[in-house]
Coordinates of C-alpha atoms and ligand atoms in Angstrom, one line a residue:
X1 CA 11.3 -166.7 -144.8
X2 CA 11.5 -169.5 -147.3
X3 CA 14.5 -168.8 -148.4
X4 CA 15.8 -168.5 -145.2
X5 CA 15.2 -171.6 -143.4
X6 CA 16.5 -173.2 -147.1
X7 CA 19.7 -171.4 -146.3
X8 CA 19.8 -172.2 -142.8
X9 CA 19.2 -175.9 -143.6
X10 CA 22.3 -176.3 -145.7
X11 CA 24.5 -174.3 -143.2
X12 CA 23.8 -176.1 -140.3
X13 CA 23.4 -179.6 -141.7
X14 CA 27.2 -178.9 -143.2
X15 CA 27.9 -177.6 -139.7
X16 CA 27.3 -181.0 -138.3
X17 CA 28.2 -183.8 -141.1
X18 CA 31.8 -181.4 -141.2
X19 CA 32.5 -183.3 -137.7
X20 CA 35.1 -185.8 -137.4
X21 CA 34.1 -189.4 -136.2
X22 CA 36.4 -188.9 -133.1
X23 CA 34.0 -185.6 -132.3
X24 CA 31.1 -187.1 -133.4
X25 CA 31.7 -190.8 -130.2
X26 CA 33.0 -187.4 -127.5
X27 CA 29.6 -185.7 -127.9
X28 CA 27.8 -189.0 -127.5
X29 CA 29.7 -190.2 -124.8
X30 CA 29.6 -186.9 -122.9
X31 CA 25.6 -186.8 -123.9
X32 CA 24.9 -189.3 -121.2
X33 CA 26.4 -187.1 -118.1
X34 CA 24.6 -183.9 -119.4
X35 CA 20.9 -186.2 -119.6
X36 CA 21.7 -188.6 -116.8
X37 CA 19.9 -186.0 -114.1
X38 CA 16.7 -186.2 -116.1
X39 CA 16.2 -189.8 -116.4
X40 CA 15.1 -193.1 -113.8
X41 CA 13.8 -195.9 -113.8
X42 CA 10.2 -196.7 -115.2
X43 CA 10.3 -194.1 -117.5
X44 CA 9.0 -194.2 -121.3
X45 CA 11.6 -192.5 -123.0
X46 CA 12.1 -191.8 -127.2
X47 CA 14.9 -191.4 -128.9
X48 CA 16.0 -191.0 -132.8
X49 CA 18.8 -192.9 -134.8
X50 CA 21.6 -190.9 -135.6
X51 CA 21.4 -189.4 -139.7
X52 CA 23.1 -186.6 -141.4
X53 CA 25.8 -186.1 -138.7
X54 CA 22.9 -185.8 -135.9
X55 CA 24.1 -185.9 -132.1
X56 CA 24.4 -189.8 -131.7
X57 CA 22.1 -190.6 -128.7
X58 CA 23.5 -194.6 -129.3
X59 CA 25.2 -194.4 -126.2
X60 CA 22.4 -193.3 -123.9
X61 CA 20.0 -195.5 -125.0
X62 CA 21.8 -198.3 -123.7
X63 CA 22.2 -196.4 -120.8
X64 CA 18.3 -196.4 -120.3
X65 CA 18.1 -199.8 -121.5
X66 CA 21.0 -200.9 -118.5
X67 CA 18.5 -199.0 -116.4
X68 CA 15.4 -200.2 -116.8
X69 CA 14.2 -197.4 -119.2
X70 CA 11.8 -198.0 -122.1
X71 CA 13.5 -196.8 -125.0
X72 CA 11.2 -195.8 -127.9
X73 CA 11.8 -194.9 -131.6
X74 CA 10.2 -192.9 -134.3
X75 CA 8.7 -194.7 -137.0
X76 CA 6.0 -193.3 -140.1
X77 CA 3.0 -193.5 -139.9
X78 CA 1.8 -196.2 -142.0
X79 CA -2.0 -194.2 -142.2
X80 CA -1.4 -190.6 -141.3
X81 CA 0.6 -189.0 -143.8
X82 CA 3.4 -186.4 -142.1
X83 CA 2.9 -188.1 -138.6
X84 CA 4.9 -190.1 -136.5
X85 CA 4.4 -193.1 -134.3
X86 CA 6.3 -193.7 -131.0
X87 CA 7.2 -197.7 -131.0
X88 CA 9.7 -200.1 -128.4
X89 CA 12.8 -200.4 -129.4
X90 CA 14.5 -203.2 -127.1
X91 CA 17.9 -205.3 -128.6
X92 CA 15.7 -207.7 -130.5
X93 CA 13.7 -205.4 -132.2
X94 CA 13.3 -205.9 -136.2
X95 CA 14.2 -203.3 -138.3
X96 CA 13.6 -201.6 -141.7
X97 CA 14.8 -198.8 -143.8
X98 CA 11.9 -196.1 -144.2
X99 CA 11.7 -194.1 -147.3
X100 CA 14.1 -191.9 -146.2
X101 CA 16.4 -194.6 -145.8
X102 CA 16.4 -194.4 -141.9
X103 CA 15.9 -197.6 -140.0
X104 CA 13.2 -198.2 -137.7
X105 CA 11.3 -200.8 -135.9
X106 CA 9.2 -203.3 -137.9
X107 CA 5.3 -202.1 -136.5
X108 CA 3.8 -204.1 -134.1
X109 CA 0.6 -202.7 -133.0
X110 CA 1.1 -203.6 -129.0
X111 CA 4.8 -202.0 -128.9
X112 CA 3.2 -198.2 -129.7
X113 CA 3.1 -195.7 -127.0
X114 CA 0.6 -193.1 -127.2
X115 CA 2.2 -189.4 -127.0
X116 CA 0.5 -188.7 -123.7
X117 CA 2.5 -192.0 -122.0
X118 CA 6.0 -190.9 -123.0
X119 CA 7.8 -189.4 -120.3
X120 CA 10.5 -187.5 -122.5
X121 CA 11.4 -187.0 -126.1
X122 CA 14.1 -186.7 -127.3
X123 CA 14.1 -185.2 -130.7
X124 CA 17.4 -185.1 -133.3
X125 CA 17.1 -180.8 -135.1
X126 CA 19.1 -179.3 -137.7
X127 CA 19.3 -175.8 -136.2
X128 CA 18.1 -174.5 -132.3
X129 CA 18.2 -170.9 -130.5
X130 CA 18.5 -170.0 -127.0
X131 CA 14.8 -169.7 -126.6
X132 CA 13.6 -173.3 -127.5
X133 CA 12.8 -173.2 -131.3
X134 CA 13.7 -175.7 -133.3
X135 CA 14.3 -176.4 -136.9
X136 CA 14.1 -179.5 -138.5
X137 CA 14.7 -181.1 -141.5
X138 CA 11.4 -179.6 -143.3
X139 CA 9.3 -182.6 -143.3
X140 CA 6.8 -180.7 -140.6
X141 CA 6.9 -184.5 -139.1
X142 CA 7.5 -183.5 -135.2
X143 CA 5.1 -180.3 -135.5
X144 CA 2.4 -182.2 -136.4
X145 CA 2.8 -185.5 -134.3
X146 CA 3.8 -183.4 -131.1
X147 CA 0.9 -180.8 -131.6
X148 CA -1.4 -182.7 -129.3
X149 CA 1.0 -181.8 -126.1
X150 CA 0.4 -178.2 -125.7
X151 CA -3.1 -178.1 -127.1
X152 CA -4.0 -181.3 -124.6
X153 CA -1.9 -180.2 -121.5
X154 CA 0.4 -183.3 -121.8
X155 CA 3.3 -183.5 -119.5
X156 CA 5.6 -184.9 -122.2
X157 CA 8.7 -183.2 -122.2
X158 CA 10.2 -182.2 -125.6
X159 CA 14.2 -182.2 -125.8
X160 CA 16.6 -181.5 -128.7
X161 CA 19.3 -183.0 -128.5
X162 CA 22.5 -181.2 -130.7
X163 CA 26.1 -180.4 -131.1
X164 CA 27.3 -177.2 -129.8
X165 CA 27.8 -175.9 -133.3
X166 CA 24.1 -175.9 -134.1
X167 CA 22.6 -172.8 -131.8
X168 CA 21.5 -170.3 -133.9
X169 CA 21.4 -166.4 -132.8
X170 CA 17.9 -166.7 -133.5
X171 CA 15.5 -168.8 -135.6
X172 CA 12.2 -167.7 -137.8
X173 CA 9.7 -168.9 -136.3
X174 CA 6.9 -170.6 -138.1
X175 CA 3.0 -170.8 -136.4
X176 CA 2.5 -174.6 -136.8
X177 CA 6.5 -174.5 -134.8
X178 CA 6.3 -176.7 -131.2
X179 CA 9.0 -175.5 -129.2
X180 CA 11.1 -177.5 -127.1
X181 CA 11.2 -177.4 -123.6
X182 CA 15.3 -177.8 -123.2
X183 CA 17.7 -178.4 -125.6
X184 CA 20.9 -180.2 -124.3
X185 CA 24.3 -179.9 -126.1
X186 CA 27.3 -181.9 -125.1
X187 CA 28.5 -179.3 -123.0
X188 CA 25.3 -177.1 -122.2
X189 CA 21.8 -177.2 -121.1
X190 CA 19.3 -174.7 -122.7
X191 CA 15.7 -174.3 -120.7
X192 CA 13.0 -172.3 -122.5
Ligands
ATP1 N1 0.3 -178.9 -137.2 C1 0.8 -179.4 -139.0 N2 -0.5 -178.8 -139.4 C2 0.0 -179.0 -140.8 N3 1.0 -179.0 -141.6 C3 1.9 -178.9 -140.8 C4 1.9 -179.0 -139.7 N4 3.1 -178.6 -138.9 C5 4.3 -178.8 -139.6 N5 3.3 -178.3 -141.2 C6 4.0 -178.2 -142.2 O1 5.0 -178.9 -142.3 C7 5.9 -178.1 -143.2 C8 7.4 -178.1 -142.6 O2 7.1 -177.7 -141.4 P1 8.8 -176.7 -140.8 O3 9.5 -176.1 -142.1 O4 8.5 -176.3 -139.8 O5 9.3 -178.3 -140.7 P2 10.8 -179.5 -139.4 O6 10.2 -178.0 -138.2 O7 11.6 -178.7 -140.1 O8 10.4 -180.3 -139.6 P3 10.0 -181.4 -138.6 O9 9.0 -181.4 -137.9 O10 10.2 -182.8 -139.1 O11 11.6 -182.0 -137.7 C9 5.7 -176.8 -143.2 O12 5.4 -176.4 -144.3 C10 4.0 -176.7 -142.8 O13 3.2 -176.6 -143.8
MG2 MG1 8.7 -176.8 -137.6

């Protein structure tokens, strides 16, 4: 299983990194129309900053800001190893690189949103399948952080964002993996 996951991660990371800048920009643009029906003013929605060829939600983030939707980004939890916090992300938010080199907001406690108050969390992924299974980068960060959603019956929706080339047939599933509610690609929507 561990070897299989390692091989799947290399294969699908290489696929998304092989996309050209033009393909990435087109995908980022097409994502707005795909996600627009799910979004409305007043919602709290978490995104991510694209890394390693991930589908880039930057245009969708701008769409949200323009439409009075509150935008959040994951931040590595300073005291709880392996967990994430969700922090407000405004045009003037001060950012710093985390230990993976990914920019994240400098934490201001009053700008952290509890998981249960988020309407939607858009997650990046390495690979997905049509049943809503998600293979991430292997740190278990989302799995640990999102565990309370099913356990406590929260209404927060988990939506994976991916390029079409990240679809796998059937991913191996581990007991701790948190399944996605939906996966949205630039051309398709999969509801688990
Ligand atoms: N809820 C949890 N409690 C404790 N350990 C966990 C939990 N979820 C995941 N892990 C640990 O994290 C490691 C990585 O998990 P996994 O391979 O599923 O990562 P991933 O889903 O690819 O990563 P991510 O969630 O960051 O996208 C596993 O070895 C597992 O032991
Ligand atoms: Mg997992």
